[in-house]
Amino acid sequence: MARGIYVSAMTQGAGLNLVSLGLADSLYKRADRIGFFRPITPASSPAEDSMVALMRSSFGLTEATARAGMTARDARALLIAGERDEIDARSVALFGEIARECDIVLVEGTNLSGQDAAVEFDLNSRLANNLGCHVVGVVSGRGRTIDEAADAVDVARRSLQAENVSILAMLVNRVEPPDVDAVMAAIRPGSTRRPVYVIPEIPSLGLPSVVEMQKTLGLAPVTGPEGPARDISGVKVASMEGGNFLSVLDDGNLVIVSGDRSDAILAATASAMTPQFPVPSAMILTNGLTPNPLVTRLLTHAAFPVFVTAADTFTTTRAVVQVQGELSTGQPRKVAAALGAWHRRVDGSELLARLDLPRPEKMTPLRFLHGLIERARSQRRHIVLPEGTDPRILHAAEILHRRDVCDLTLLGSEAEARDVAAREGVDLSGITVIDPATSELRERFAEEYARLRAHKGVDVARAREVMLDGSYFGTMMVQLGEVDGMVSGAAHTTANTIRPALEFVKTRPDVRIVSSVFFMLLADRVLVYGDCAVNPEPDEEQLADIALASAQTAEQFGVDPKVAMLSYSTGGSGAGGAVDAVRRATELVRSARPDLAVEGPIQYDAAVNASVAASKLPGSTVAGQATVFVFPDLNTGNNTYKAVQQSSGAVAVGPVLQGLRKPVNDLSRGCTVEDIVNTVAITAIQGQGDTAPATD
């Protein structure tokens, strides 16, 4: 049977959702098949459990491997009837069904609540033993002094030991951030001498989002933008004249106002349209009223969503303040913040090493992408994003910062960036914004650019103008070591992104050209395709260069390189200029790297299909099992990657530029926030490698 980890609350308000999510993220990288089980759900039915839904969406779990058991109401009825064994029996049966599909099952117990706390603790302990699970005990540090938190850990340990459960780890969650180190120091070692992890309180997790508020209250939308969820920082009722109301309005406030109060409605709407004024998170029009048609037309341009309710202002306000933010609703910014806190404070490798889990055999798309984040986080790097006023860049930057992936600098007008961020509900706290036009770095960068491009007639005056361009300014930050890499292209062409790097970052000494690869994430493995984005018609030496660079990129990202030099002919079966060029390129690769498994010319079917390979190239170490595919030209490569992506459902990550001395990567202008997050993580990983010394 699969191993199990039982996350058990040891005090009220322990914040189990964060611990479950963090544990699952750590487990996902160390086991092929994980499961999630909530024996008792607080939802009205097992099918409506939001934490189960979050686990399914975050880790690709299915209905068979992520499930909830009975409702809290049903469990209470069984306890009252004296049928505790029935709770155990049902839970063991469901756990067994999940375990048959998994290597390890994460079980989340109930949150201790009120007068039932003692009963729930006993129930969780019994279930942990009956399911054969190790226990992660979670103590809340919220509202406790440093000594009280340390004492709570002692009490929790003794309580679990009295129930003869197997303690895997103890955590103190929701500690005031300034007290984290002091709590760590105050905790006394237990008999096992295992570390106790301390996680700070994350205020944003408790803030309700506009989406949560709308869903809870069942509000009808009137107008306004849709998009990533905004947090509600506070509630303001417009009970005064519009101008006076502005004096008490803060960024992120939810505005509640009667639908006939045009003055206050106009004031809040204008505020969001004016730089340096606060931007509300949303507005609720009460009493079932909407403003006159002209004001309603203006609301269509509001930078925040507007809702209407038939309830009066007092009733609406009372209902709104009762809405609680929940991590389990799966809002990306909350998930990012939770995972960032977990990985900053918990050594997942140490914790899970005690379980001796089997090594994962498959590389699923989700596991590969999760691995990018983990590797980027392991050696923190600094990445610059020149398009600092693009909403997608801002949303991605917030997620990257909350997940603690890397340090970030945005380029652009700080006032404009913060204005767009406020309109989009993005928190830029902890993220640096630099305006090239006013930065003290501009003069130094201009002097360096003029020095490097003097042979092209560039003087300092011209260089100052060039450094107003975010791509040039950001690339110079990379060149001079101010940052470790750059990602651009969400709002600019590939040429605009690459040109500065070609001018002065230049290629590595052993590389002739800059090229690119896509990581093609199939259901159970990762393939590398190059070059699908940069070089239209590479000659044989350039093809060899692309193959060597692609193999190096594959190795850097954990793909064992077996290189297929693609053509319309396999082996010696065909002839012609194009085939001969691939054949010569293959020999160049073998000469440069005798240790590298490479085959060419080879057709795609012989490269991927073992039975075809057996007939066309028997005995080849690459045919039928290639992982790196080098296309003869851009036309073939670009069309092939898109055909595979569309027909097989593969996830294409890239293009990833290779061959430069320092990492610079390009985005598609149609990129999503997730694409940006992945590309920044890749760039940070590239920045962890050795870089060649700078040359003129």
XYZ file of C-alpha atoms in Angstrom:
696
model
C 0.000 0.000 0.000
C 1.129 3.562 -0.662
C 2.755 5.580 2.071
C 0.669 8.322 3.615
C 1.315 11.697 5.260
C -1.415 13.036 7.531
C -1.480 16.832 7.998
C -3.061 17.348 11.405
C -4.030 20.614 13.099
C -2.769 20.764 16.684
C -4.393 24.120 17.498
C -7.211 26.162 16.029
C -6.445 28.302 12.974
C -3.371 26.276 12.024
C -3.679 26.985 8.274
C -3.603 23.419 6.974
C -4.230 24.410 3.337
C -0.818 26.075 3.031
C 0.952 23.068 4.542
C -0.899 20.616 2.287
C -0.133 22.673 -0.806
C 3.548 23.025 0.112
C 3.929 19.337 0.924
C 2.254 18.373 -2.331
C 4.598 20.661 -4.269
C 7.613 19.040 -2.607
C 6.196 15.542 -3.101
C 5.357 16.103 -6.742
C 9.033 16.377 -7.652
C 9.917 13.173 -5.817
C 7.175 10.688 -6.728
C 5.456 9.763 -9.983
C 2.025 9.282 -8.474
C 0.736 11.315 -5.565
C -2.781 11.385 -4.160
C -4.771 13.729 -1.948
C -7.518 12.784 0.490
C -9.720 14.794 2.838
C -11.564 12.241 5.001
C -13.937 14.924 6.286
C -14.727 17.927 4.139
C -16.112 21.263 5.354
C -17.945 21.638 2.023
C -21.643 20.906 1.662
C -20.788 17.826 -0.431
C -17.569 15.946 -1.290
C -17.873 17.042 -4.924
C -17.692 20.718 -3.874
C -14.477 20.511 -1.838
C -12.394 23.485 -3.043
C -9.108 22.115 -1.681
C -9.538 18.912 -3.651
C -10.226 21.005 -6.758
C -7.069 23.052 -6.109
C -4.930 19.914 -5.782
C -6.327 18.492 -9.009
C -5.641 21.660 -10.982
C -2.218 22.318 -9.435
C -0.745 18.833 -9.750
C -2.698 17.143 -12.514
C -4.517 14.782 -10.151
C -7.693 13.002 -11.201
C -11.002 12.192 -9.547
C -9.510 8.825 -8.651
C -6.422 10.239 -6.956
C -7.803 13.383 -5.273
C -11.006 12.908 -3.298
C -12.973 14.038 -0.294
C -14.824 11.686 2.035
C -17.889 12.519 4.068
C -19.107 15.969 5.029
C -18.479 17.412 8.490
C -22.228 17.301 9.092
C -22.373 13.564 8.335
C -19.316 12.897 10.488
C -20.874 14.794 13.396
C -24.060 12.781 13.077
C -22.096 9.530 13.219
C -20.177 10.730 16.276
C -23.409 11.666 18.050
C -24.819 8.243 17.210
C -21.729 6.586 18.681
C -20.665 5.206 15.313
C -17.073 6.408 15.240
C -15.955 3.109 13.749
C -18.073 3.870 10.695
C -16.047 7.041 10.068
C -12.865 4.969 10.297
C -14.200 2.253 8.001
C -15.332 4.657 5.272
C -12.086 6.607 5.431
C -9.912 3.494 5.250
C -11.898 2.236 2.261
C -11.540 5.504 0.322
C -7.876 5.854 1.265
C -7.290 2.331 -0.053
C -8.898 3.180 -3.389
C -6.652 6.222 -3.792
C -3.552 4.374 -2.565
C -3.906 1.709 -5.239
C -3.237 4.430 -7.830
C -0.445 6.260 -5.986
C 3.042 6.035 -4.525
C 2.121 8.334 -1.658
C -1.115 9.902 -0.418
C -1.312 13.272 1.315
C -4.190 13.364 3.816
C -5.496 16.632 5.222
C -7.300 16.338 8.544
C -9.929 18.628 9.971
C -9.248 22.095 11.358
C -9.864 22.098 15.088
C -12.877 24.278 15.855
C -14.509 25.526 19.032
C -15.985 23.056 21.470
C -15.353 20.153 19.083
C -11.564 20.651 19.124
C -10.815 17.783 21.526
C -13.096 15.430 19.619
C -11.514 16.422 16.286
C -7.986 15.917 17.618
C -8.887 12.428 18.798
C -10.558 11.713 15.459
C -7.516 12.894 13.465
C -5.146 10.796 15.568
C -7.292 7.682 15.141
C -7.533 8.210 11.397
C -3.772 8.739 11.056
C -3.119 5.439 12.818
C -5.822 3.536 10.948
C -4.560 4.826 7.605
C -0.969 4.003 8.536
C 0.197 7.579 7.988
C 3.095 9.590 9.283
C 1.848 12.810 10.886
C 2.850 16.387 10.220
C 1.555 18.321 13.213
C 0.720 21.979 12.599
C 0.556 24.551 15.391
C -0.749 28.080 14.863
C 1.519 30.886 16.002
C -1.134 33.516 15.408
C -1.906 35.492 18.550
C 0.757 33.654 20.541
C 3.875 35.081 22.112
C 7.225 33.532 21.264
C 7.235 31.430 24.443
C 3.609 30.405 23.971
C 4.358 29.167 20.443
C 7.295 27.100 21.732
C 5.137 25.676 24.518
C 2.408 24.797 22.014
C 4.917 22.684 20.073
C 5.818 20.766 23.245
C 2.170 20.138 24.052
C 1.458 19.041 20.472
C 4.369 16.591 20.471
C 3.311 15.028 23.764
C -0.293 14.766 22.585
C 0.693 12.964 19.391
C 3.115 10.670 21.194
C 0.373 9.772 23.671
C -1.709 8.612 20.697
C 1.230 6.522 19.417
C 1.291 8.203 16.023
C 4.416 8.395 13.871
C 5.565 12.040 13.821
C 7.203 13.022 10.554
C 7.553 16.727 11.328
C 6.214 19.616 13.381
C 5.444 23.031 11.931
C 4.490 26.347 13.460
C 2.436 28.306 10.947
C 1.133 31.885 10.903
C 3.874 33.400 13.063
C 4.278 37.176 12.972
C 7.127 37.724 10.454
C 9.421 39.621 12.868
C 9.128 36.745 15.377
C 10.015 33.838 13.062
C 13.685 33.523 14.034
C 12.922 34.028 17.732
C 10.286 31.277 17.655
C 12.781 28.980 15.925
C 15.319 29.669 18.667
C 12.797 29.155 21.471
C 11.547 25.742 20.319
C 13.063 22.929 22.353
C 14.311 19.810 20.514
C 12.049 16.814 20.839
C 13.098 13.239 21.410
C 13.589 12.699 17.660
C 15.816 15.789 17.344
C 14.147 16.600 14.036
C 13.870 20.242 12.999
C 10.685 22.178 13.596
C 9.798 24.473 10.705
C 8.352 27.934 11.263
C 6.296 29.704 8.583
C 5.301 33.377 8.835
C 1.801 34.765 8.602
C 0.928 35.841 5.043
C -1.690 38.599 5.356
C -2.725 38.382 1.695
C -4.004 34.822 2.166
C -6.680 36.107 4.527
C -7.774 38.920 2.223
C -10.846 38.006 0.207
C -10.521 38.458 -3.532
C -13.131 40.141 -5.698
C -13.909 36.747 -7.234
C -14.502 35.190 -3.805
C -16.673 38.104 -2.764
C -18.764 37.967 -5.944
C -19.263 34.213 -5.671
C -20.130 34.263 -1.973
C -22.631 37.096 -2.309
C -23.967 36.036 -5.711
C -23.468 39.505 -7.202
C -24.470 40.374 -10.752
C -21.724 42.089 -12.810
C -22.575 45.429 -14.404
C -19.348 46.254 -16.216
C -15.616 46.511 -15.758
C -12.533 44.431 -16.602
C -12.130 40.729 -16.040
C -8.846 39.026 -15.390
C -6.654 37.835 -12.519
C -8.300 38.164 -9.139
C -7.812 41.363 -7.158
C -7.523 41.301 -3.379
C -9.822 43.479 -1.304
C -7.633 45.441 1.099
C -10.568 47.037 2.922
C -14.174 48.166 2.605
C -15.274 51.775 2.195
C -18.932 52.821 2.236
C -19.583 56.015 0.277
C -21.699 57.882 2.811
C -20.255 61.330 2.089
C -20.023 63.683 -0.895
C -17.822 62.406 -3.714
C -14.903 64.792 -3.185
C -14.727 64.074 0.532
C -15.031 60.351 -0.138
C -11.789 60.449 -2.138
C -9.923 61.596 0.980
C -10.630 58.274 2.727
C -10.293 55.960 -0.292
C -7.222 53.686 -0.436
C -5.802 51.397 -3.102
C -7.584 48.061 -3.228
C -10.655 49.218 -1.299
C -14.027 47.729 -2.169
C -16.448 50.631 -2.628
C -20.044 50.094 -1.519
C -22.417 52.821 -2.673
C -26.094 53.220 -3.422
C -26.647 53.012 -7.168
C -28.182 56.506 -7.289
C -25.139 58.263 -5.719
C -23.649 59.482 -9.009
C -21.227 61.870 -7.284
C -19.470 59.153 -5.294
C -19.586 56.737 -8.238
C -17.964 59.320 -10.514
C -15.346 60.214 -7.904
C -14.248 56.589 -7.463
C -14.226 55.987 -11.229
C -12.179 59.125 -11.924
C -9.758 58.241 -9.146
C -8.885 54.974 -10.875
C -8.292 56.820 -14.138
C -5.898 59.340 -12.614
C -2.253 58.529 -11.809
C -1.271 58.963 -8.142
C -4.882 58.497 -7.012
C -6.088 55.274 -5.348
C -7.634 52.529 -7.475
C -10.528 50.565 -5.928
C -10.558 46.781 -6.264
C -14.280 46.802 -7.159
C -17.554 48.637 -6.613
C -20.937 47.338 -5.458
C -24.029 49.353 -6.333
C -26.728 48.708 -3.731
C -30.524 48.991 -3.490
C -30.913 47.424 -6.928
C -30.189 50.808 -8.511
C -27.901 51.749 -11.372
C -26.840 55.316 -12.242
C -28.343 57.277 -15.088
C -27.343 56.077 -18.579
C -24.522 58.590 -19.066
C -22.819 57.595 -15.810
C -23.346 53.938 -16.672
C -21.605 54.550 -20.002
C -18.661 56.029 -18.132
C -18.520 52.944 -15.919
C -17.775 50.822 -18.982
C -14.317 52.435 -18.892
C -13.792 51.774 -15.192
C -10.477 50.160 -14.247
C -12.268 47.864 -11.787
C -15.305 45.543 -11.908
C -18.719 46.918 -10.914
C -21.532 44.796 -9.455
C -25.126 45.443 -8.445
C -27.203 43.954 -5.646
C -30.821 44.361 -4.594
C -29.794 44.500 -0.916
C -29.437 47.814 0.891
C -26.064 49.304 1.781
C -26.035 48.180 5.430
C -26.981 44.582 4.607
C -24.423 44.439 1.801
C -21.632 45.810 3.989
C -22.387 43.322 6.760
C -22.312 40.452 4.252
C -19.064 41.635 2.645
C -17.089 41.873 5.903
C -17.982 38.259 6.668
C -16.342 36.974 3.467
C -13.026 35.310 4.288
C -10.160 34.774 1.888
C -9.249 31.124 1.337
C -6.137 29.610 -0.226
C -8.243 26.694 -1.422
C -10.083 28.849 -3.938
C -6.935 28.576 -6.056
C -6.302 32.250 -6.825
C -2.854 32.269 -8.542
C -1.396 35.075 -6.420
C -2.406 33.312 -3.193
C -1.037 29.975 -4.372
C 2.202 31.708 -5.378
C 2.523 33.420 -1.991
C 1.854 30.177 -0.124
C 4.392 28.171 -2.126
C 6.963 30.939 -1.792
C 6.612 30.937 2.000
C 6.762 27.140 2.131
C 9.974 26.813 0.115
C 11.653 29.697 1.939
C 11.047 28.160 5.344
C 10.763 24.383 4.866
C 13.504 22.048 3.644
C 11.310 19.694 1.646
C 14.220 17.455 0.707
C 15.177 16.919 4.361
C 11.606 16.308 5.410
C 10.765 13.809 2.671
C 14.131 12.022 2.633
C 12.891 10.013 5.612
C 10.193 8.390 3.491
C 12.516 6.707 0.948
C 10.204 7.436 -1.956
C 10.777 5.785 -5.356
C 12.402 8.057 -7.913
C 10.006 9.418 -10.567
C 10.216 7.512 -13.843
C 8.175 9.869 -16.044
C 8.738 13.500 -16.874
C 5.264 14.950 -17.264
C 4.760 18.534 -18.452
C 3.620 19.603 -15.005
C 6.626 17.990 -13.327
C 9.025 19.644 -15.780
C 7.498 23.082 -15.197
C 7.473 22.591 -11.421
C 11.106 21.537 -11.690
C 11.983 24.783 -13.459
C 10.681 26.783 -10.507
C 12.521 24.631 -7.989
C 15.828 24.829 -9.871
C 15.526 28.582 -10.393
C 14.860 29.038 -6.686
C 17.802 26.844 -5.650
C 20.426 29.410 -6.797
C 18.736 32.767 -6.732
C 19.413 34.992 -9.737
C 18.354 38.498 -10.805
C 16.358 38.967 -14.035
C 15.389 42.219 -15.782
C 12.089 42.617 -17.658
C 12.270 45.665 -19.977
C 8.528 45.768 -20.705
C 7.665 46.919 -17.212
C 4.317 48.500 -18.058
C 2.803 45.498 -19.881
C 0.009 44.036 -17.709
C 1.094 40.443 -18.396
C 4.651 41.235 -17.318
C 3.346 42.823 -14.126
C 1.153 39.846 -13.242
C 4.016 37.436 -13.947
C 6.418 39.527 -11.873
C 4.073 39.419 -8.901
C 3.733 35.628 -9.126
C 7.496 35.152 -9.480
C 8.132 37.389 -6.482
C 5.501 35.699 -4.343
C 6.887 32.273 -5.230
C 10.372 33.525 -4.338
C 11.785 32.353 -7.684
C 14.271 35.172 -8.362
C 14.973 38.859 -7.908
C 13.317 41.091 -10.487
C 13.819 44.524 -11.996
C 11.208 46.100 -14.252
C 12.093 48.837 -16.728
C 9.845 51.753 -17.602
C 8.279 54.819 -16.065
C 7.778 53.980 -12.412
C 4.637 56.116 -12.209
C 3.151 54.375 -15.257
C 4.156 50.902 -14.052
C 2.611 51.460 -10.630
C -0.481 53.023 -12.183
C -0.992 49.999 -14.476
C -0.292 47.691 -11.538
C -2.948 49.432 -9.437
C -5.477 49.160 -12.255
C -4.644 45.467 -12.688
C -4.712 44.728 -8.962
C -1.011 43.792 -8.955
C 1.164 44.218 -5.863
C 4.678 45.369 -6.830
C 6.041 45.329 -3.273
C 9.604 44.033 -3.283
C 10.051 44.499 -7.044
C 12.442 47.189 -8.307
C 11.273 49.537 -11.063
C 13.903 51.546 -12.990
C 13.169 54.265 -15.530
C 16.050 54.333 -18.066
C 15.333 58.005 -18.760
C 16.073 59.053 -15.183
C 18.330 56.260 -13.929
C 21.815 57.144 -12.708
C 22.974 54.013 -14.567
C 22.186 55.542 -17.951
C 25.381 57.607 -18.230
C 27.645 54.681 -17.337
C 25.758 52.428 -19.730
C 26.024 55.020 -22.510
C 29.780 55.342 -22.024
C 30.199 51.570 -22.159
C 27.993 51.246 -25.238
C 29.929 54.019 -26.991
C 33.194 52.219 -26.167
C 31.940 48.880 -27.468
C 30.432 50.372 -30.634
C 33.061 53.009 -31.392
C 34.099 51.043 -34.471
C 30.580 51.679 -35.787
C 30.877 55.416 -35.220
C 28.735 55.540 -32.050
C 29.605 58.420 -29.727
C 28.382 59.048 -26.169
C 25.622 61.436 -27.266
C 24.193 58.793 -29.595
C 24.672 56.127 -26.921
C 22.617 58.135 -24.427
C 19.713 58.065 -26.887
C 20.109 54.328 -27.449
C 19.999 53.684 -23.703
C 16.456 55.080 -23.561
C 15.389 51.860 -25.274
C 14.446 49.295 -22.632
C 15.931 46.382 -24.603
C 19.321 48.107 -24.881
C 19.252 49.308 -21.271
C 18.256 45.855 -19.997
C 20.847 44.074 -22.132
C 23.536 46.428 -20.810
C 22.435 45.534 -17.281
C 23.155 41.906 -18.208
C 26.464 42.794 -19.911
C 27.786 44.704 -16.890
C 26.571 42.213 -14.295
C 23.849 44.367 -12.756
C 21.504 41.439 -13.409
C 21.973 37.817 -14.484
C 19.599 37.674 -17.457
C 16.882 39.410 -19.458
C 13.462 38.378 -20.773
C 11.668 40.534 -23.336
C 9.391 40.284 -26.367
C 5.861 40.441 -24.943
C 5.357 43.739 -26.754
C 8.360 43.781 -29.115
C 9.713 41.730 -31.992
C 12.325 39.001 -31.686
C 14.777 41.228 -33.549
C 14.260 44.016 -31.026
C 15.081 41.607 -28.195
C 18.085 39.917 -29.789
C 19.745 42.828 -31.629
C 21.351 44.455 -28.537
C 22.698 41.086 -27.371
C 24.256 40.438 -30.771
C 25.841 43.883 -30.743
C 27.717 43.670 -27.453
C 26.933 40.573 -25.349
C 28.064 38.400 -28.282
C 28.248 34.623 -28.497
C 30.284 32.248 -26.387
C 33.848 31.636 -27.658
C 32.997 28.124 -28.889
C 29.772 29.179 -30.643
C 29.355 30.750 -34.081
C 25.677 31.707 -34.047
C 22.793 32.362 -31.709
C 20.056 29.754 -32.088
C 17.004 28.554 -30.216
C 15.181 25.488 -28.986
C 11.698 24.650 -27.846
C 11.118 22.204 -25.025
C 8.305 19.956 -26.252
C 6.572 18.557 -23.176
C 4.836 15.302 -24.113
C 2.737 13.228 -21.755
C 5.670 11.248 -20.373
C 8.890 12.839 -21.664
C 10.577 16.043 -22.798
C 11.987 16.545 -26.296
C 14.173 19.397 -27.520
C 13.561 20.959 -30.961
C 16.066 23.314 -32.605
C 16.237 25.689 -34.375
C 12.592 26.714 -34.719
C 12.790 30.477 -34.275
C 16.014 32.213 -35.326
C 18.067 30.914 -38.291
C 16.172 30.592 -41.614
C 18.654 28.539 -43.676
C 21.642 27.371 -41.641
C 24.622 25.941 -43.520
C 26.346 22.734 -42.430
C 28.653 24.453 -39.930
C 25.708 26.351 -38.452
C 23.669 23.142 -38.270
C 26.486 21.533 -36.326
C 26.627 24.566 -34.068
C 22.860 24.353 -33.444
C 23.163 20.654 -32.630
C 25.982 21.177 -30.134
C 24.216 24.088 -28.454
C 20.916 22.184 -28.334
C 22.596 19.173 -26.742
C 24.177 21.449 -24.131
C 20.802 23.077 -23.399
C 19.185 19.647 -23.076
C 21.841 18.583 -20.560
C 21.402 21.795 -18.589
C 17.697 21.054 -18.171
C 17.964 17.370 -17.327
C 17.330 15.843 -20.762
C 19.800 13.110 -21.812
C 20.866 14.337 -25.281
C 20.483 11.861 -28.131
C 20.702 14.046 -31.201
C 18.835 13.402 -34.439
C 20.046 15.472 -37.425
C 16.838 15.465 -39.425
C 16.483 15.152 -43.178
C 14.162 13.608 -45.752
C 16.524 10.625 -45.968
C 17.815 8.147 -43.387
C 21.397 6.934 -43.360
C 22.791 6.331 -46.850
C 19.417 5.782 -48.519
C 19.289 9.165 -50.246
C 21.473 11.777 -51.854
C 21.268 15.434 -52.753
C 22.587 18.770 -51.594
C 20.339 19.078 -48.547
C 21.000 15.504 -47.374
C 24.745 15.852 -47.917
C 24.778 19.072 -45.858
C 23.136 17.267 -42.946
C 25.584 14.380 -43.321
C 28.558 16.735 -43.179
C 27.027 18.615 -40.220
C 26.677 15.309 -38.379
C 30.372 14.566 -38.899
C 31.277 17.990 -37.575
C 29.254 17.292 -34.432
C 30.987 13.926 -33.940
C 34.386 15.538 -34.338
C 33.573 18.285 -31.829
C 32.006 15.943 -29.272
C 32.917 12.268 -29.714
C 31.045 11.493 -26.481
C 27.710 12.756 -27.822
C 25.151 10.316 -29.241
C 24.252 11.747 -32.655
C 22.711 10.303 -35.809
C 22.202 11.861 -39.216
C 20.827 12.192 -41.701
C 17.710 10.603 -40.227
C 13.989 10.957 -40.857
C 11.675 11.921 -38.032
C 9.864 8.570 -37.913
C 13.132 6.669 -37.611
C 14.235 9.035 -34.872
C 11.180 8.491 -32.640
C 9.723 5.082 -33.553
C 11.638 2.016 -32.377
C 10.134 -0.358 -34.928
C 10.901 1.985 -37.846
C 14.388 2.518 -36.431
C 14.980 -1.235 -36.259
C 14.410 -1.581 -40.013
C 16.078 1.633 -41.184
C 19.023 2.005 -38.778
C 19.471 -1.209 -36.760
C 21.998 -0.892 -33.959
C 21.825 2.907 -33.749
C 22.054 4.374 -30.257
C 19.876 7.316 -31.320
C 17.310 5.966 -33.801
C 13.962 5.288 -32.099
C 14.980 7.082 -28.921
C 16.111 10.574 -29.955
C 15.549 13.406 -27.507
C 17.134 16.336 -29.385
C 15.914 17.085 -32.914
C 17.862 19.422 -35.196
C 15.821 20.577 -38.180
C 17.494 21.404 -41.504
C 15.884 24.847 -41.732
C 13.542 27.254 -39.953
C 10.608 26.487 -42.236
C 10.694 22.794 -41.305
C 11.385 23.369 -37.636
C 8.773 26.032 -37.002
C 6.023 24.144 -38.803
C 6.917 20.831 -37.155
C 6.881 22.131 -33.606
C 3.509 23.794 -34.189
C 2.107 20.662 -35.850
C 3.214 18.477 -32.923
C 1.884 21.017 -30.439
C -1.533 21.210 -32.089
C -2.002 17.542 -32.992
C -0.626 15.856 -29.866
C -1.494 18.387 -27.172
C 2.186 18.789 -26.303
C 3.173 21.881 -24.331
C 5.781 23.972 -26.171
C 8.057 26.015 -23.917
C 10.243 28.552 -25.686
C 11.890 29.728 -27.733
C 14.933 29.431 -25.467
C 17.913 31.292 -26.922
C 21.289 29.584 -26.767
C 24.830 30.490 -27.691
C 25.010 33.917 -26.017
C 27.608 34.531 -23.328
C 24.866 35.604 -20.951
C 21.185 34.652 -20.951
C 18.725 36.743 -22.932
C 15.384 35.203 -23.905
C 12.563 36.182 -26.201
C 8.811 35.986 -25.620
C 6.051 35.626 -28.156
C 3.893 38.725 -28.429
C 0.942 36.426 -27.746
C 2.518 35.044 -24.573
C 0.488 34.331 -21.454
C 1.413 35.117 -17.856
C 2.357 31.453 -17.397
C 4.648 31.624 -20.465
C 6.451 34.592 -18.937
C 6.852 32.856 -15.579
C 8.333 29.773 -17.277
C 10.694 31.786 -19.477
C 11.975 33.814 -16.525
C 12.611 30.576 -14.615
C 14.518 29.165 -17.602
C 16.569 32.345 -17.881
C 17.392 32.229 -14.175
C 18.581 28.621 -14.561
C 20.725 29.601 -17.535
C 22.169 32.348 -15.357
C 23.303 29.741 -12.831
C 25.793 28.282 -15.319
C 29.311 29.495 -15.942
C 29.538 32.496 -18.249
C 32.408 33.269 -20.563
C 34.618 36.263 -19.785
C 33.526 39.536 -21.322
C 35.106 40.565 -24.611
C 34.910 43.726 -26.679
